[in-house]
JSON list of C-alpha atoms in Angstrom, two decimals:
[
{"chain": "A", "resi": 1, "resn": "UNK", "atom": "CA", "xyz": [16.82, -1.43, 4.47]},
{"chain": "A", "resi": 2, "resn": "UNK", "atom": "CA", "xyz": [15.42, 2.11, 4.20]},
{"chain": "A", "resi": 3, "resn": "UNK", "atom": "CA", "xyz": [12.15, 1.00, 5.75]},
{"chain": "A", "resi": 4, "resn": "UNK", "atom": "CA", "xyz": [13.91, -0.64, 8.70]},
{"chain": "A", "resi": 5, "resn": "UNK", "atom": "CA", "xyz": [15.84, 2.61, 9.18]},
{"chain": "A", "resi": 6, "resn": "UNK", "atom": "CA", "xyz": [12.59, 4.60, 8.97]},
{"chain": "A", "resi": 7, "resn": "UNK", "atom": "CA", "xyz": [13.71, 6.37, 5.80]},
{"chain": "A", "resi": 8, "resn": "UNK", "atom": "CA", "xyz": [12.68, 6.64, 2.17]},
{"chain": "A", "resi": 9, "resn": "UNK", "atom": "CA", "xyz": [9.50, 7.11, 0.16]},
{"chain": "A", "resi": 10, "resn": "UNK", "atom": "CA", "xyz": [7.75, 3.98, 1.48]},
{"chain": "A", "resi": 11, "resn": "UNK", "atom": "CA", "xyz": [8.10, 5.14, 5.09]},
{"chain": "A", "resi": 12, "resn": "UNK", "atom": "CA", "xyz": [7.17, 8.74, 4.24]},
{"chain": "A", "resi": 13, "resn": "UNK", "atom": "CA", "xyz": [4.13, 7.84, 2.13]},
{"chain": "A", "resi": 14, "resn": "UNK", "atom": "CA", "xyz": [2.93, 5.19, 4.58]},
{"chain": "A", "resi": 15, "resn": "UNK", "atom": "CA", "xyz": [3.11, 7.68, 7.44]},
{"chain": "A", "resi": 16, "resn": "UNK", "atom": "CA", "xyz": [1.39, 10.36, 5.34]},
{"chain": "A", "resi": 17, "resn": "UNK", "atom": "CA", "xyz": [-1.49, 7.93, 4.70]},
{"chain": "A", "resi": 18, "resn": "UNK", "atom": "CA", "xyz": [-1.80, 7.13, 8.41]},
{"chain": "A", "resi": 19, "resn": "UNK", "atom": "CA", "xyz": [-1.21, 10.70, 9.71]},
{"chain": "A", "resi": 20, "resn": "UNK", "atom": "CA", "xyz": [-3.59, 12.37, 7.27]},
{"chain": "A", "resi": 21, "resn": "UNK", "atom": "CA", "xyz": [-6.15, 9.58, 7.64]},
{"chain": "A", "resi": 22, "resn": "UNK", "atom": "CA", "xyz": [-6.25, 9.07, 3.90]},
{"chain": "A", "resi": 23, "resn": "UNK", "atom": "CA", "xyz": [-9.30, 7.02, 2.87]},
{"chain": "A", "resi": 24, "resn": "UNK", "atom": "CA", "xyz": [-8.87, 6.84, -0.91]},
{"chain": "A", "resi": 25, "resn": "UNK", "atom": "CA", "xyz": [-5.74, 6.54, -3.04]},
{"chain": "A", "resi": 26, "resn": "UNK", "atom": "CA", "xyz": [-5.51, 6.72, -6.83]},
{"chain": "A", "resi": 27, "resn": "UNK", "atom": "CA", "xyz": [-2.43, 5.02, -8.24]},
{"chain": "A", "resi": 28, "resn": "UNK", "atom": "CA", "xyz": [-2.08, 6.59, -11.69]},
{"chain": "A", "resi": 29, "resn": "UNK", "atom": "CA", "xyz": [0.04, 4.48, -14.02]},
{"chain": "A", "resi": 30, "resn": "UNK", "atom": "CA", "xyz": [1.10, 4.51, -17.67]},
{"chain": "A", "resi": 31, "resn": "UNK", "atom": "CA", "xyz": [-0.53, 1.75, -19.76]},
{"chain": "A", "resi": 32, "resn": "UNK", "atom": "CA", "xyz": [2.58, -0.42, -19.64]},
{"chain": "A", "resi": 33, "resn": "UNK", "atom": "CA", "xyz": [2.33, -0.58, -15.82]},
{"chain": "A", "resi": 34, "resn": "UNK", "atom": "CA", "xyz": [-1.41, -1.38, -15.72]},
{"chain": "A", "resi": 35, "resn": "UNK", "atom": "CA", "xyz": [-1.07, -4.97, -14.48]},
{"chain": "A", "resi": 36, "resn": "UNK", "atom": "CA", "xyz": [1.58, -3.97, -11.97]},
{"chain": "A", "resi": 37, "resn": "UNK", "atom": "CA", "xyz": [-0.86, -1.35, -10.63]},
{"chain": "A", "resi": 38, "resn": "UNK", "atom": "CA", "xyz": [-3.69, -3.88, -10.42]},
{"chain": "A", "resi": 39, "resn": "UNK", "atom": "CA", "xyz": [-1.42, -6.25, -8.46]},
{"chain": "A", "resi": 40, "resn": "UNK", "atom": "CA", "xyz": [-0.58, -3.44, -6.02]},
{"chain": "A", "resi": 41, "resn": "UNK", "atom": "CA", "xyz": [-4.26, -2.54, -5.75]},
{"chain": "A", "resi": 42, "resn": "UNK", "atom": "CA", "xyz": [-5.20, -6.10, -4.82]},
{"chain": "A", "resi": 43, "resn": "UNK", "atom": "CA", "xyz": [-2.33, -6.58, -2.37]},
{"chain": "A", "resi": 44, "resn": "UNK", "atom": "CA", "xyz": [-2.86, -3.25, -0.60]},
{"chain": "A", "resi": 45, "resn": "UNK", "atom": "CA", "xyz": [-6.65, -3.54, -0.36]},
{"chain": "A", "resi": 46, "resn": "UNK", "atom": "CA", "xyz": [-6.60, -7.15, 0.82]},
{"chain": "A", "resi": 47, "resn": "UNK", "atom": "CA", "xyz": [-3.77, -6.54, 3.30]},
{"chain": "A", "resi": 48, "resn": "UNK", "atom": "CA", "xyz": [-4.93, -3.27, 4.84]},
{"chain": "A", "resi": 49, "resn": "UNK", "atom": "CA", "xyz": [-8.44, -3.87, 6.15]},
{"chain": "A", "resi": 50, "resn": "UNK", "atom": "CA", "xyz": [-8.21, -2.69, 9.77]},
{"chain": "A", "resi": 51, "resn": "UNK", "atom": "CA", "xyz": [-10.14, 0.26, 11.17]},
{"chain": "A", "resi": 52, "resn": "UNK", "atom": "CA", "xyz": [-8.72, 3.33, 9.44]},
{"chain": "A", "resi": 53, "resn": "UNK", "atom": "CA", "xyz": [-7.82, 1.56, 6.18]},
{"chain": "A", "resi": 54, "resn": "UNK", "atom": "CA", "xyz": [-7.48, 3.33, 2.83]},
{"chain": "A", "resi": 55, "resn": "UNK", "atom": "CA", "xyz": [-8.79, 2.02, -0.47]},
{"chain": "A", "resi": 56, "resn": "UNK", "atom": "CA", "xyz": [-6.33, 2.11, -3.39]},
{"chain": "A", "resi": 57, "resn": "UNK", "atom": "CA", "xyz": [-7.43, 1.95, -7.02]},
{"chain": "A", "resi": 58, "resn": "UNK", "atom": "CA", "xyz": [-5.23, 1.71, -10.09]},
{"chain": "A", "resi": 59, "resn": "UNK", "atom": "CA", "xyz": [-6.07, 4.22, -12.83]},
{"chain": "A", "resi": 60, "resn": "UNK", "atom": "CA", "xyz": [-4.57, 4.10, -16.30]},
{"chain": "A", "resi": 61, "resn": "UNK", "atom": "CA", "xyz": [-3.30, 7.57, -17.22]},
{"chain": "A", "resi": 62, "resn": "UNK", "atom": "CA", "xyz": [-5.56, 7.50, -20.30]},
{"chain": "A", "resi": 63, "resn": "UNK", "atom": "CA", "xyz": [-8.58, 7.16, -17.97]},
{"chain": "A", "resi": 64, "resn": "UNK", "atom": "CA", "xyz": [-7.47, 9.78, -15.43]},
{"chain": "A", "resi": 65, "resn": "UNK", "atom": "CA", "xyz": [-9.76, 12.54, -16.71]},
{"chain": "A", "resi": 66, "resn": "UNK", "atom": "CA", "xyz": [-12.80, 10.35, -15.97]},
{"chain": "A", "resi": 67, "resn": "UNK", "atom": "CA", "xyz": [-11.59, 9.58, -12.41]},
{"chain": "A", "resi": 68, "resn": "UNK", "atom": "CA", "xyz": [-9.83, 12.78, -11.39]},
{"chain": "A", "resi": 69, "resn": "UNK", "atom": "CA", "xyz": [-12.85, 14.56, -9.88]},
{"chain": "A", "resi": 70, "resn": "UNK", "atom": "CA", "xyz": [-12.98, 11.92, -7.13]},
{"chain": "A", "resi": 71, "resn": "UNK", "atom": "CA", "xyz": [-9.41, 12.68, -6.06]},
{"chain": "A", "resi": 72, "resn": "UNK", "atom": "CA", "xyz": [-8.28, 16.19, -7.01]},
{"chain": "A", "resi": 73, "resn": "UNK", "atom": "CA", "xyz": [-7.86, 18.51, -4.02]},
{"chain": "A", "resi": 74, "resn": "UNK", "atom": "CA", "xyz": [-10.23, 16.51, -1.83]},
{"chain": "A", "resi": 75, "resn": "UNK", "atom": "CA", "xyz": [-9.61, 15.86, 1.87]},
{"chain": "A", "resi": 76, "resn": "UNK", "atom": "CA", "xyz": [-8.72, 12.28, 2.70]},
{"chain": "A", "resi": 77, "resn": "UNK", "atom": "CA", "xyz": [-7.67, 11.57, -0.89]},
{"chain": "A", "resi": 78, "resn": "UNK", "atom": "CA", "xyz": [-4.20, 10.98, -2.28]},
{"chain": "A", "resi": 79, "resn": "UNK", "atom": "CA", "xyz": [-2.89, 10.62, -5.83]},
{"chain": "A", "resi": 80, "resn": "UNK", "atom": "CA", "xyz": [0.28, 8.58, -6.35]},
{"chain": "A", "resi": 81, "resn": "UNK", "atom": "CA", "xyz": [1.46, 9.31, -9.87]},
{"chain": "A", "resi": 82, "resn": "UNK", "atom": "CA", "xyz": [3.67, 6.83, -11.72]},
{"chain": "A", "resi": 83, "resn": "UNK", "atom": "CA", "xyz": [2.57, 8.14, -15.13]},
{"chain": "A", "resi": 84, "resn": "UNK", "atom": "CA", "xyz": [5.15, 10.14, -16.98]},
{"chain": "A", "resi": 85, "resn": "UNK", "atom": "CA", "xyz": [2.90, 13.21, -17.38]},
{"chain": "A", "resi": 86, "resn": "UNK", "atom": "CA", "xyz": [2.95, 15.42, -14.28]},
{"chain": "A", "resi": 87, "resn": "UNK", "atom": "CA", "xyz": [-0.30, 15.87, -12.38]},
{"chain": "A", "resi": 88, "resn": "UNK", "atom": "CA", "xyz": [1.06, 18.51, -9.97]},
{"chain": "A", "resi": 89, "resn": "UNK", "atom": "CA", "xyz": [-0.47, 21.26, -12.08]},
{"chain": "A", "resi": 90, "resn": "UNK", "atom": "CA", "xyz": [-3.88, 19.54, -11.77]},
{"chain": "A", "resi": 91, "resn": "UNK", "atom": "CA", "xyz": [-4.06, 18.87, -8.02]},
{"chain": "A", "resi": 92, "resn": "UNK", "atom": "CA", "xyz": [-2.31, 19.64, -4.75]},
{"chain": "A", "resi": 93, "resn": "UNK", "atom": "CA", "xyz": [-2.57, 16.16, -3.23]},
{"chain": "A", "resi": 94, "resn": "UNK", "atom": "CA", "xyz": [-0.21, 14.42, -5.68]},
{"chain": "A", "resi": 95, "resn": "UNK", "atom": "CA", "xyz": [2.95, 12.45, -4.99]},
{"chain": "A", "resi": 96, "resn": "UNK", "atom": "CA", "xyz": [4.99, 12.35, -8.20]},
{"chain": "A", "resi": 97, "resn": "UNK", "atom": "CA", "xyz": [7.12, 9.19, -8.46]},
{"chain": "A", "resi": 98, "resn": "UNK", "atom": "CA", "xyz": [7.56, 8.52, -12.19]},
{"chain": "A", "resi": 99, "resn": "UNK", "atom": "CA", "xyz": [10.91, 10.26, -12.50]},
{"chain": "A", "resi": 100, "resn": "UNK", "atom": "CA", "xyz": [12.39, 8.33, -9.57]},
{"chain": "A", "resi": 101, "resn": "UNK", "atom": "CA", "xyz": [10.79, 4.95, -10.22]},
{"chain": "A", "resi": 102, "resn": "UNK", "atom": "CA", "xyz": [9.80, 4.37, -13.85]},
{"chain": "A", "resi": 103, "resn": "UNK", "atom": "CA", "xyz": [12.56, 3.32, -16.22]},
{"chain": "A", "resi": 104, "resn": "UNK", "atom": "CA", "xyz": [11.52, 0.77, -18.83]},
{"chain": "A", "resi": 105, "resn": "UNK", "atom": "CA", "xyz": [14.25, 1.45, -21.39]},
{"chain": "A", "resi": 106, "resn": "UNK", "atom": "CA", "xyz": [15.67, -2.08, -21.60]},
{"chain": "A", "resi": 107, "resn": "UNK", "atom": "CA", "xyz": [15.22, -5.46, -19.91]},
{"chain": "A", "resi": 108, "resn": "UNK", "atom": "CA", "xyz": [17.71, -4.79, -17.10]},
{"chain": "A", "resi": 109, "resn": "UNK", "atom": "CA", "xyz": [16.25, -1.40, -16.21]},
{"chain": "A", "resi": 110, "resn": "UNK", "atom": "CA", "xyz": [12.74, -2.88, -16.39]},
{"chain": "A", "resi": 111, "resn": "UNK", "atom": "CA", "xyz": [13.61, -5.64, -13.92]},
{"chain": "A", "resi": 112, "resn": "UNK", "atom": "CA", "xyz": [15.16, -3.12, -11.53]},
{"chain": "A", "resi": 113, "resn": "UNK", "atom": "CA", "xyz": [12.15, -0.82, -11.94]},
{"chain": "A", "resi": 114, "resn": "UNK", "atom": "CA", "xyz": [9.72, -3.56, -10.95]},
{"chain": "A", "resi": 115, "resn": "UNK", "atom": "CA", "xyz": [11.90, -4.62, -8.01]},
{"chain": "A", "resi": 116, "resn": "UNK", "atom": "CA", "xyz": [12.05, -1.05, -6.74]},
{"chain": "A", "resi": 117, "resn": "UNK", "atom": "CA", "xyz": [8.31, -0.51, -7.29]},
{"chain": "A", "resi": 118, "resn": "UNK", "atom": "CA", "xyz": [7.30, -3.70, -5.45]},
{"chain": "A", "resi": 119, "resn": "UNK", "atom": "CA", "xyz": [9.65, -2.80, -2.58]},
{"chain": "A", "resi": 120, "resn": "UNK", "atom": "CA", "xyz": [8.16, 0.70, -2.45]},
{"chain": "A", "resi": 121, "resn": "UNK", "atom": "CA", "xyz": [4.53, -0.42, -2.32]},
{"chain": "A", "resi": 122, "resn": "UNK", "atom": "CA", "xyz": [5.12, -3.34, 0.03]},
{"chain": "A", "resi": 123, "resn": "UNK", "atom": "CA", "xyz": [6.96, -0.87, 2.24]},
{"chain": "A", "resi": 124, "resn": "UNK", "atom": "CA", "xyz": [3.98, 1.49, 2.16]},
{"chain": "A", "resi": 125, "resn": "UNK", "atom": "CA", "xyz": [1.66, -1.42, 3.01]},
{"chain": "A", "resi": 126, "resn": "UNK", "atom": "CA", "xyz": [3.91, -2.47, 5.90]},
{"chain": "A", "resi": 127, "resn": "UNK", "atom": "CA", "xyz": [4.13, 1.07, 7.30]},
{"chain": "A", "resi": 128, "resn": "UNK", "atom": "CA", "xyz": [0.37, 1.68, 7.11]},
{"chain": "A", "resi": 129, "resn": "UNK", "atom": "CA", "xyz": [-0.43, -1.76, 8.56]},
{"chain": "A", "resi": 130, "resn": "UNK", "atom": "CA", "xyz": [1.90, -1.29, 11.53]},
{"chain": "A", "resi": 131, "resn": "UNK", "atom": "CA", "xyz": [0.58, 2.21, 12.18]},
{"chain": "A", "resi": 132, "resn": "UNK", "atom": "CA", "xyz": [-3.03, 0.94, 12.18]},
{"chain": "A", "resi": 133, "resn": "UNK", "atom": "CA", "xyz": [-2.12, -1.84, 14.63]},
{"chain": "A", "resi": 134, "resn": "UNK", "atom": "CA", "xyz": [-0.49, 0.72, 16.94]},
{"chain": "A", "resi": 135, "resn": "UNK", "atom": "CA", "xyz": [-3.59, 2.93, 16.62]},
{"chain": "A", "resi": 136, "resn": "UNK", "atom": "CA", "xyz": [-5.85, -0.02, 17.54]},
{"chain": "A", "resi": 137, "resn": "UNK", "atom": "CA", "xyz": [-3.72, -0.80, 20.59]},
{"chain": "A", "resi": 138, "resn": "UNK", "atom": "CA", "xyz": [-3.78, 2.86, 21.71]},
{"chain": "A", "resi": 139, "resn": "UNK", "atom": "CA", "xyz": [-7.56, 3.02, 21.21]},
{"chain": "A", "resi": 140, "resn": "UNK", "atom": "CA", "xyz": [-7.88, 0.40, 23.96]},
{"chain": "A", "resi": 141, "resn": "UNK", "atom": "CA", "xyz": [-5.78, 2.53, 26.32]},
{"chain": "A", "resi": 142, "resn": "UNK", "atom": "CA", "xyz": [-2.69, 0.36, 25.93]},
{"chain": "A", "resi": 143, "resn": "UNK", "atom": "CA", "xyz": [0.87, 1.25, 25.00]},
{"chain": "A", "resi": 144, "resn": "UNK", "atom": "CA", "xyz": [2.15, -0.30, 21.73]},
{"chain": "A", "resi": 145, "resn": "UNK", "atom": "CA", "xyz": [5.70, -0.09, 23.12]},
{"chain": "A", "resi": 146, "resn": "UNK", "atom": "CA", "xyz": [4.70, -2.64, 25.78]},
{"chain": "A", "resi": 147, "resn": "UNK", "atom": "CA", "xyz": [3.53, -5.17, 23.20]},
{"chain": "A", "resi": 148, "resn": "UNK", "atom": "CA", "xyz": [5.13, -8.57, 23.80]},
{"chain": "A", "resi": 149, "resn": "UNK", "atom": "CA", "xyz": [4.30, -10.91, 20.94]},
{"chain": "A", "resi": 150, "resn": "UNK", "atom": "CA", "xyz": [5.69, -13.83, 22.96]},
{"chain": "A", "resi": 151, "resn": "UNK", "atom": "CA", "xyz": [3.05, -13.29, 25.68]},
{"chain": "A", "resi": 152, "resn": "UNK", "atom": "CA", "xyz": [-0.21, -14.53, 24.20]},
{"chain": "A", "resi": 153, "resn": "UNK", "atom": "CA", "xyz": [-2.14, -13.37, 27.27]},
{"chain": "A", "resi": 154, "resn": "UNK", "atom": "CA", "xyz": [-0.95, -9.77, 26.83]},
{"chain": "A", "resi": 155, "resn": "UNK", "atom": "CA", "xyz": [-4.01, -7.67, 25.83]},
{"chain": "A", "resi": 156, "resn": "UNK", "atom": "CA", "xyz": [-1.93, -5.73, 23.28]},
{"chain": "A", "resi": 157, "resn": "UNK", "atom": "CA", "xyz": [-0.81, -9.03, 21.70]},
{"chain": "A", "resi": 158, "resn": "UNK", "atom": "CA", "xyz": [-4.46, -10.05, 21.29]},
{"chain": "A", "resi": 159, "resn": "UNK", "atom": "CA", "xyz": [-5.16, -6.76, 19.50]},
{"chain": "A", "resi": 160, "resn": "UNK", "atom": "CA", "xyz": [-2.13, -7.37, 17.28]},
{"chain": "A", "resi": 161, "resn": "UNK", "atom": "CA", "xyz": [-3.48, -10.84, 16.40]},
{"chain": "A", "resi": 162, "resn": "UNK", "atom": "CA", "xyz": [-6.89, -9.39, 15.52]},
{"chain": "A", "resi": 163, "resn": "UNK", "atom": "CA", "xyz": [-5.35, -6.72, 13.29]},
{"chain": "A", "resi": 164, "resn": "UNK", "atom": "CA", "xyz": [-2.45, -8.60, 11.74]},
{"chain": "A", "resi": 165, "resn": "UNK", "atom": "CA", "xyz": [-2.33, -7.40, 8.15]},
{"chain": "A", "resi": 166, "resn": "UNK", "atom": "CA", "xyz": [0.32, -9.85, 6.95]},
{"chain": "A", "resi": 167, "resn": "UNK", "atom": "CA", "xyz": [-2.16, -12.71, 7.12]},
{"chain": "A", "resi": 168, "resn": "UNK", "atom": "CA", "xyz": [-3.43, -12.11, 3.57]},
{"chain": "A", "resi": 169, "resn": "UNK", "atom": "CA", "xyz": [-0.42, -13.61, 1.72]},
{"chain": "A", "resi": 170, "resn": "UNK", "atom": "CA", "xyz": [-0.77, -16.72, 3.88]},
{"chain": "A", "resi": 171, "resn": "UNK", "atom": "CA", "xyz": [-4.49, -16.92, 3.14]},
{"chain": "A", "resi": 172, "resn": "UNK", "atom": "CA", "xyz": [-3.69, -16.85, -0.58]},
{"chain": "A", "resi": 173, "resn": "UNK", "atom": "CA", "xyz": [-0.99, -19.49, -0.12]},
{"chain": "A", "resi": 174, "resn": "UNK", "atom": "CA", "xyz": [-3.42, -21.71, 1.80]},
{"chain": "A", "resi": 175, "resn": "UNK", "atom": "CA", "xyz": [-6.11, -21.29, -0.86]},
{"chain": "A", "resi": 176, "resn": "UNK", "atom": "CA", "xyz": [-3.64, -22.26, -3.59]},
{"chain": "A", "resi": 177, "resn": "UNK", "atom": "CA", "xyz": [-2.39, -25.29, -1.65]},
{"chain": "A", "resi": 178, "resn": "UNK", "atom": "CA", "xyz": [-5.93, -26.43, -0.93]},
{"chain": "A", "resi": 179, "resn": "UNK", "atom": "CA", "xyz": [-6.98, -25.88, -4.54]},
{"chain": "A", "resi": 180, "resn": "UNK", "atom": "CA", "xyz": [-3.99, -27.92, -5.73]},
{"chain": "A", "resi": 181, "resn": "UNK", "atom": "CA", "xyz": [-4.69, -30.68, -3.22]},
{"chain": "A", "resi": 182, "resn": "UNK", "atom": "CA", "xyz": [-8.40, -30.88, -4.03]},
{"chain": "A", "resi": 183, "resn": "UNK", "atom": "CA", "xyz": [-7.70, -30.65, -7.75]},
{"chain": "A", "resi": 184, "resn": "UNK", "atom": "CA", "xyz": [-5.37, -33.61, -7.40]},
{"chain": "A", "resi": 185, "resn": "UNK", "atom": "CA", "xyz": [-8.15, -35.69, -5.82]}
]
């Protein structure tokens, strides 16, 4: 709901990535969120592939010292910190989210934490993807506001089709269906 209302962290972070032309993102996680971070890494990197994309990698907090030189205070780089130890004192390009998003005290709080985290990162992916589509339309001298997805001959609609970032989940679904079908043969 926040994303539809153009509010909240997902909208803000997604726009920051697009506005600042971020090329590399480190998602720093505590060990217990490692597989969550890897899932976000795969989804973001396979969904956002258009011109102007950013590459996101998941970094376990215990491995941050080995990776930090690639991200600290470097233009075009962003650090999203879900680890409980603050990184603000180490770099200026850090978004601290652990306090607002990481609560793994009991089963109920863990479920809510994962729901909020997935919503946050899918919201970021959606915001960045839409911004990159609008950028591609503008780069051809067209107005994204005049996009009519019901008019397949509209030049802006063709650009949208070429840059549609939400195709990746359907590709994965199709691969799984095909694998199941062929495995059944």
